[in-house]
mmCIF file of C-alpha atoms in Angstrom:
data_model
loop_
_atom_site.group_PDB
_atom_site.id
_atom_site.type_symbol
_atom_site.label_atom_id
_atom_site.label_comp_id
_atom_site.label_asym_id
_atom_site.label_seq_id
_atom_site.Cartn_x
_atom_site.Cartn_y
_atom_site.Cartn_z
ATOM 1 C CA MET A 253 -0.013 -0.023 -0.014
ATOM 2 C CA VAL A 254 1.366 3.401 -0.976
ATOM 3 C CA ILE A 255 0.141 6.780 0.119
ATOM 4 C CA ARG A 256 1.590 9.462 -2.209
ATOM 5 C CA GLU A 257 1.930 13.211 -1.733
ATOM 6 C CA TYR A 258 -1.327 14.974 -2.412
ATOM 7 C CA SER A 259 -3.277 11.718 -2.243
ATOM 8 C CA LYS A 260 -7.022 11.865 -1.447
ATOM 9 C CA VAL A 261 -7.489 9.945 1.817
ATOM 10 C CA GLU A 262 -10.760 9.111 3.490
ATOM 11 C CA LEU A 263 -10.887 8.471 7.215
ATOM 12 C CA VAL A 264 -13.776 6.079 7.958
ATOM 13 C CA PHE A 265 -15.052 5.969 11.539
ATOM 14 C CA SER A 266 -18.218 5.712 13.577
ATOM 15 C CA SER A 267 -19.969 8.768 14.957
ATOM 16 C CA SER A 268 -20.447 6.821 18.133
ATOM 17 C CA GLU A 269 -16.735 6.887 18.951
ATOM 18 C CA SER A 270 -15.762 8.643 22.194
ATOM 19 C CA GLU A 271 -14.566 12.249 22.172
ATOM 20 C CA ALA A 272 -11.067 10.964 23.015
ATOM 21 C CA VAL A 273 -10.914 8.914 19.799
ATOM 22 C CA LYS A 274 -12.387 11.790 17.712
ATOM 23 C CA ILE A 275 -9.628 14.117 18.994
ATOM 24 C CA ALA A 276 -7.000 11.556 17.953
ATOM 25 C CA LEU A 277 -8.677 11.309 14.519
ATOM 26 C CA VAL A 278 -8.416 15.075 14.078
ATOM 27 C CA ASN A 279 -4.670 14.794 14.911
ATOM 28 C CA LEU A 280 -4.295 11.888 12.401
ATOM 29 C CA ARG A 281 -5.758 14.101 9.735
ATOM 30 C CA ARG A 282 -3.353 16.910 10.639
ATOM 31 C CA ASP A 283 -0.403 14.510 10.716
ATOM 32 C CA LEU A 284 -1.228 13.206 7.238
ATOM 33 C CA ILE A 285 -1.371 16.764 5.922
ATOM 34 C CA ARG A 286 1.931 17.601 7.737
ATOM 35 C CA THR A 287 3.822 14.730 6.154
ATOM 36 C CA LEU A 288 2.185 14.189 2.768
ATOM 37 C CA ASP A 289 0.019 17.188 2.065
ATOM 38 C CA CYS A 290 -2.848 14.751 1.740
ATOM 39 C CA SER A 291 -6.387 15.837 0.959
ATOM 40 C CA VAL A 292 -8.375 14.149 3.771
ATOM 41 C CA THR A 293 -11.900 14.053 2.467
ATOM 42 C CA ALA A 294 -14.947 11.872 1.962
ATOM 43 C CA GLY A 295 -14.696 9.611 -1.058
ATOM 44 C CA GLY A 296 -10.936 9.522 -0.967
ATOM 45 C CA ILE A 297 -9.140 6.969 -3.123
ATOM 46 C CA ILE A 298 -7.237 5.625 -0.097
ATOM 47 C CA ARG A 299 -9.359 4.499 2.864
ATOM 48 C CA ILE A 300 -8.175 4.370 6.437
ATOM 49 C CA ILE A 301 -10.780 2.625 8.618
ATOM 50 C CA VAL A 302 -10.460 3.348 12.327
ATOM 51 C CA GLY A 303 -12.506 2.254 15.239
ATOM 52 C CA THR A 304 -13.063 0.611 18.554
ATOM 53 C CA VAL A 305 -14.217 -2.974 18.466
ATOM 54 C CA GLY A 306 -18.058 -3.056 18.348
ATOM 55 C CA ASN A 307 -18.476 0.461 17.075
ATOM 56 C CA LEU A 308 -17.994 -0.006 13.350
ATOM 57 C CA PRO A 309 -19.360 -3.208 11.755
ATOM 58 C CA GLU A 310 -17.292 -2.760 8.569
ATOM 59 C CA LEU A 311 -14.076 -2.655 10.554
ATOM 60 C CA ASP A 312 -15.066 -5.597 12.758
ATOM 61 C CA GLU A 313 -15.793 -7.606 9.606
ATOM 62 C CA LYS A 314 -12.603 -6.772 7.730
ATOM 63 C CA ALA A 315 -9.972 -6.653 10.524
ATOM 64 C CA ASP A 316 -8.764 -9.851 12.291
ATOM 65 C CA ILE A 317 -9.974 -8.560 15.663
ATOM 66 C CA SER A 318 -9.863 -12.014 17.174
ATOM 67 C CA LYS A 319 -6.114 -11.444 17.498
ATOM 68 C CA LEU A 320 -6.997 -8.903 20.236
ATOM 69 C CA GLN A 321 -8.852 -11.459 22.320
ATOM 70 C CA ALA A 322 -7.592 -13.218 25.424
ATOM 71 C CA GLU A 323 -8.015 -16.991 25.801
ATOM 72 C CA ASN A 324 -11.370 -16.548 27.536
ATOM 73 C CA GLY A 325 -12.710 -14.556 24.545
ATOM 74 C CA THR A 326 -12.686 -11.105 26.164
ATOM 75 C CA TYR A 327 -10.782 -8.294 24.548
ATOM 76 C CA ARG A 328 -7.486 -7.276 26.161
ATOM 77 C CA LYS A 329 -7.361 -3.723 27.519
ATOM 78 C CA GLU A 330 -5.710 -0.931 25.578
ATOM 79 C CA ALA A 331 -4.647 -3.273 22.785
ATOM 80 C CA PHE A 332 -4.756 -2.522 19.031
ATOM 81 C CA LEU A 333 -4.284 -3.975 15.555
ATOM 82 C CA ILE A 334 -3.031 -2.250 12.436
ATOM 83 C CA GLN A 335 -3.589 -4.262 9.284
ATOM 84 C CA GLU A 336 -3.751 -3.751 5.536
ATOM 85 C CA LYS A 337 -6.413 -5.592 3.517
ATOM 86 C CA GLU A 338 -7.309 -5.079 -0.158
ATOM 87 C CA GLY A 339 -5.690 -1.665 -0.289
ATOM 88 C CA GLU A 340 -7.355 -0.363 2.899
ATOM 89 C CA LEU A 341 -5.602 0.429 6.142
ATOM 90 C CA LEU A 342 -7.400 -0.860 9.252
ATOM 91 C CA ILE A 343 -6.814 0.399 12.712
ATOM 92 C CA ALA A 344 -8.799 -1.383 15.429
ATOM 93 C CA GLY A 345 -8.629 -0.895 19.244
ATOM 94 C CA THR A 346 -10.233 -2.892 22.038
ATOM 95 C CA ASP A 347 -11.284 0.285 23.907
ATOM 96 C CA ARG A 348 -10.956 4.025 23.447
ATOM 97 C CA ARG A 349 -7.302 4.152 24.531
ATOM 98 C CA GLY A 350 -6.434 1.108 22.497
ATOM 99 C CA THR A 351 -7.828 2.821 19.406
ATOM 100 C CA ILE A 352 -6.058 6.087 20.260
ATOM 101 C CA TYR A 353 -2.734 4.183 20.665
ATOM 102 C CA GLY A 354 -3.252 2.564 17.273
ATOM 103 C CA ILE A 355 -3.858 5.977 15.677
ATOM 104 C CA TYR A 356 -0.803 7.527 17.294
ATOM 105 C CA ASP A 357 1.363 4.530 16.550
ATOM 106 C CA PHE A 358 0.606 5.026 12.889
ATOM 107 C CA CYS A 359 1.213 8.789 13.231
ATOM 108 C CA GLU A 360 4.637 8.139 14.695
ATOM 109 C CA LYS A 361 5.523 5.645 11.962
ATOM 110 C CA ILE A 362 4.722 8.140 9.213
ATOM 111 C CA GLY A 363 7.225 10.558 10.842
ATOM 112 C CA VAL A 364 5.367 12.592 13.492
ATOM 113 C CA SER A 365 7.161 12.481 16.877
ATOM 114 C CA PRO A 366 5.071 12.437 20.073
ATOM 115 C CA TRP A 367 7.369 15.365 21.049
ATOM 116 C CA LYS A 368 6.513 17.391 17.929
ATOM 117 C CA TRP A 369 5.095 20.292 19.973
ATOM 118 C CA TRP A 370 7.111 20.060 23.182
ATOM 119 C CA ALA A 371 10.516 19.710 21.558
ATOM 120 C CA ASP A 372 9.834 21.442 18.250
ATOM 121 C CA VAL A 373 10.363 18.190 16.311
ATOM 122 C CA LYS A 374 9.266 19.180 12.802
ATOM 123 C CA PRO A 375 7.806 16.254 10.784
ATOM 124 C CA GLU A 376 9.692 15.699 7.520
ATOM 125 C CA LYS A 377 7.734 15.944 4.292
ATOM 126 C CA ALA A 378 7.620 12.900 2.127
ATOM 127 C CA ASP A 379 6.714 12.182 -1.472
ATOM 128 C CA GLU A 380 5.484 8.684 -0.805
ATOM 129 C CA LEU A 381 4.639 6.537 2.206
ATOM 130 C CA TYR A 382 5.045 2.772 1.780
ATOM 131 C CA ILE A 383 3.043 0.706 4.164
ATOM 132 C CA ASN A 384 4.446 -2.812 4.211
ATOM 133 C CA LEU A 385 2.849 -4.813 6.972
ATOM 134 C CA PRO A 386 2.898 -8.612 7.514
ATOM 135 C CA LYS A 387 -0.273 -10.320 6.205
ATOM 136 C CA GLU A 388 -1.534 -10.833 9.732
ATOM 137 C CA GLY A 389 -0.973 -7.172 10.618
ATOM 138 C CA TYR A 390 0.732 -5.622 13.528
ATOM 139 C CA THR A 391 -0.658 -6.097 17.114
ATOM 140 C CA GLU A 392 0.275 -4.344 20.276
ATOM 141 C CA ASP A 393 -0.895 -6.182 23.363
ATOM 142 C CA GLU A 394 -2.340 -5.077 26.674
ATOM 143 C CA PRO A 395 0.332 -3.127 28.608
ATOM 144 C CA SER A 396 1.992 -4.965 31.487
ATOM 145 C CA VAL A 397 1.731 -1.894 33.726
ATOM 146 C CA GLN A 398 -1.803 -0.607 34.205
ATOM 147 C CA TYR A 399 -1.132 2.983 35.139
ATOM 148 C CA ARG A 400 1.792 4.694 33.537
ATOM 149 C CA GLY A 401 2.343 8.321 32.625
ATOM 150 C CA ILE A 402 3.863 11.645 33.636
ATOM 151 C CA PHE A 403 4.443 12.882 37.173
ATOM 152 C CA LEU A 404 4.788 16.659 37.262
ATOM 153 C CA ASN A 405 7.212 17.688 39.904
ATOM 154 C CA ASP A 406 9.212 20.896 40.553
ATOM 155 C CA GLU A 407 7.148 22.502 37.753
ATOM 156 C CA TYR A 408 8.457 26.082 38.475
ATOM 157 C CA ASN A 409 9.707 26.635 34.949
ATOM 158 C CA LEU A 410 6.798 24.860 33.326
ATOM 159 C CA ASN A 411 4.191 27.000 35.123
ATOM 160 C CA GLN A 412 5.932 30.203 34.247
ATOM 161 C CA TRP A 413 6.047 29.217 30.605
ATOM 162 C CA SER A 414 2.439 28.039 30.603
ATOM 163 C CA THR A 415 1.254 31.614 31.264
ATOM 164 C CA SER A 416 1.793 32.134 27.536
ATOM 165 C CA MET A 417 -0.794 29.388 26.879
ATOM 166 C CA GLY A 418 -3.711 31.083 28.622
ATOM 167 C CA ASP A 419 -4.855 32.892 31.770
ATOM 168 C CA GLY A 420 -2.493 31.903 34.679
ATOM 169 C CA ASN A 421 0.077 29.197 35.175
ATOM 170 C CA MET A 422 -0.663 25.438 34.901
ATOM 171 C CA ASN A 423 -3.840 26.161 33.044
ATOM 172 C CA LYS A 424 -6.157 23.994 30.986
ATOM 173 C CA GLU A 425 -4.369 24.874 27.744
ATOM 174 C CA THR A 426 -1.136 23.527 29.215
ATOM 175 C CA TYR A 427 -2.789 20.376 30.608
ATOM 176 C CA GLU A 428 -4.461 19.718 27.256
ATOM 177 C CA LYS A 429 -0.982 19.643 25.590
ATOM 178 C CA ILE A 430 0.247 17.254 28.330
ATOM 179 C CA TYR A 431 -2.807 14.960 27.777
ATOM 180 C CA GLU A 432 -2.045 14.617 24.093
ATOM 181 C CA LEU A 433 1.589 13.940 24.808
ATOM 182 C CA ILE A 434 0.686 11.140 27.295
ATOM 183 C CA LEU A 435 -1.535 9.445 24.749
ATOM 184 C CA ARG A 436 0.992 9.759 21.923
ATOM 185 C CA LEU A 437 3.442 8.033 24.301
ATOM 186 C CA LYS A 438 0.851 5.240 24.825
ATOM 187 C CA ALA A 439 0.507 6.143 28.545
ATOM 188 C CA ASN A 440 -2.694 6.919 30.420
ATOM 189 C CA THR A 441 -2.084 8.656 33.718
ATOM 190 C CA LEU A 442 -1.081 12.193 34.891
ATOM 191 C CA TRP A 443 -0.052 13.164 38.401
ATOM 192 C CA PRO A 444 -0.707 16.950 38.240
ATOM 193 C CA ALA A 445 1.303 19.941 39.450
ATOM 194 C CA MET A 446 1.356 20.123 43.217
ATOM 195 C CA HIS A 447 3.697 22.900 44.482
ATOM 196 C CA LYS A 448 2.547 26.055 46.187
ATOM 197 C CA TYR A 449 3.957 28.192 43.349
ATOM 198 C CA SER A 450 1.624 26.569 40.741
ATOM 199 C CA ASN A 451 -2.175 26.599 40.472
ATOM 200 C CA ALA A 452 -3.790 23.559 41.999
ATOM 201 C CA PHE A 453 -5.307 21.199 39.451
ATOM 202 C CA HIS A 454 -8.906 21.551 40.691
ATOM 203 C CA LEU A 455 -8.905 25.349 40.906
ATOM 204 C CA ASP A 456 -10.110 25.180 37.306
ATOM 205 C CA ALA A 457 -12.838 22.497 36.898
ATOM 206 C CA GLU A 458 -12.133 22.443 33.225
ATOM 207 C CA ASN A 459 -8.827 20.648 33.842
ATOM 208 C CA ALA A 460 -10.663 17.510 35.073
ATOM 209 C CA VAL A 461 -13.349 17.818 32.363
ATOM 210 C CA LEU A 462 -10.623 17.785 29.701
ATOM 211 C CA ALA A 463 -8.828 14.835 31.353
ATOM 212 C CA ASP A 464 -11.972 12.782 31.111
ATOM 213 C CA LYS A 465 -12.603 13.921 27.542
ATOM 214 C CA TYR A 466 -9.106 12.776 26.561
ATOM 215 C CA GLY A 467 -9.361 9.526 28.500
ATOM 216 C CA ILE A 468 -6.669 10.418 31.032
ATOM 217 C CA VAL A 469 -6.579 8.865 34.484
ATOM 218 C CA MET A 470 -5.686 11.422 37.193
ATOM 219 C CA GLY A 471 -3.423 10.298 40.042
ATOM 220 C CA SER A 472 -3.507 11.981 43.410
ATOM 221 C CA SER A 473 -0.622 10.372 45.291
ATOM 222 C CA HIS A 474 2.380 12.484 46.277
ATOM 223 C CA THR A 475 5.758 12.018 44.688
ATOM 224 C CA GLU A 476 7.766 10.770 47.649
ATOM 225 C CA PRO A 477 5.979 7.456 48.199
ATOM 226 C CA LEU A 478 6.613 6.578 44.576
#
């Protein structure tokens, strides 16, 4: 399968997907444009079908989603499958985070670093993208560590910088960038800023609303015990 510069690409997904998956799909569209100047539109010649198991019958029928099942028949948590069949790219996840990880795994493989925004890692433009997957596809299994992510500590410089992102330090605009980074790194948890010189997480209720929207688990334990 080859995606060429200026190709017309169609992203196929279910409207019943969670907000978290839809955010990742928006970023997938942006990443395709960043790397290949693709036209991402309905009726595109190249179809990328994305979804969480059970949400999109077409994907469930085409992808070998049984590879994501445990021996007892249940689907493993936060797992995904990327597969090519008959010229279509299939990305299937077992739950919202599994689907998101599959999306961002593909984004990274086409040249978009998880650190693109934080470390100014500019994606390189390409004329062609060759997708050469094994026939059975590529599967990433359930993580061995359930809660993994970023622990903000000694955030003095971060909260000063974050004032440029909105009203006050450690604001929702900053947390939203952190949420995306966590998911692009295939993590799921954030322990928020905690020092007296930064705004407490729950001072702005929108911080928690956005965490839930992105599918981020919030930790409340202090740094020292860990």
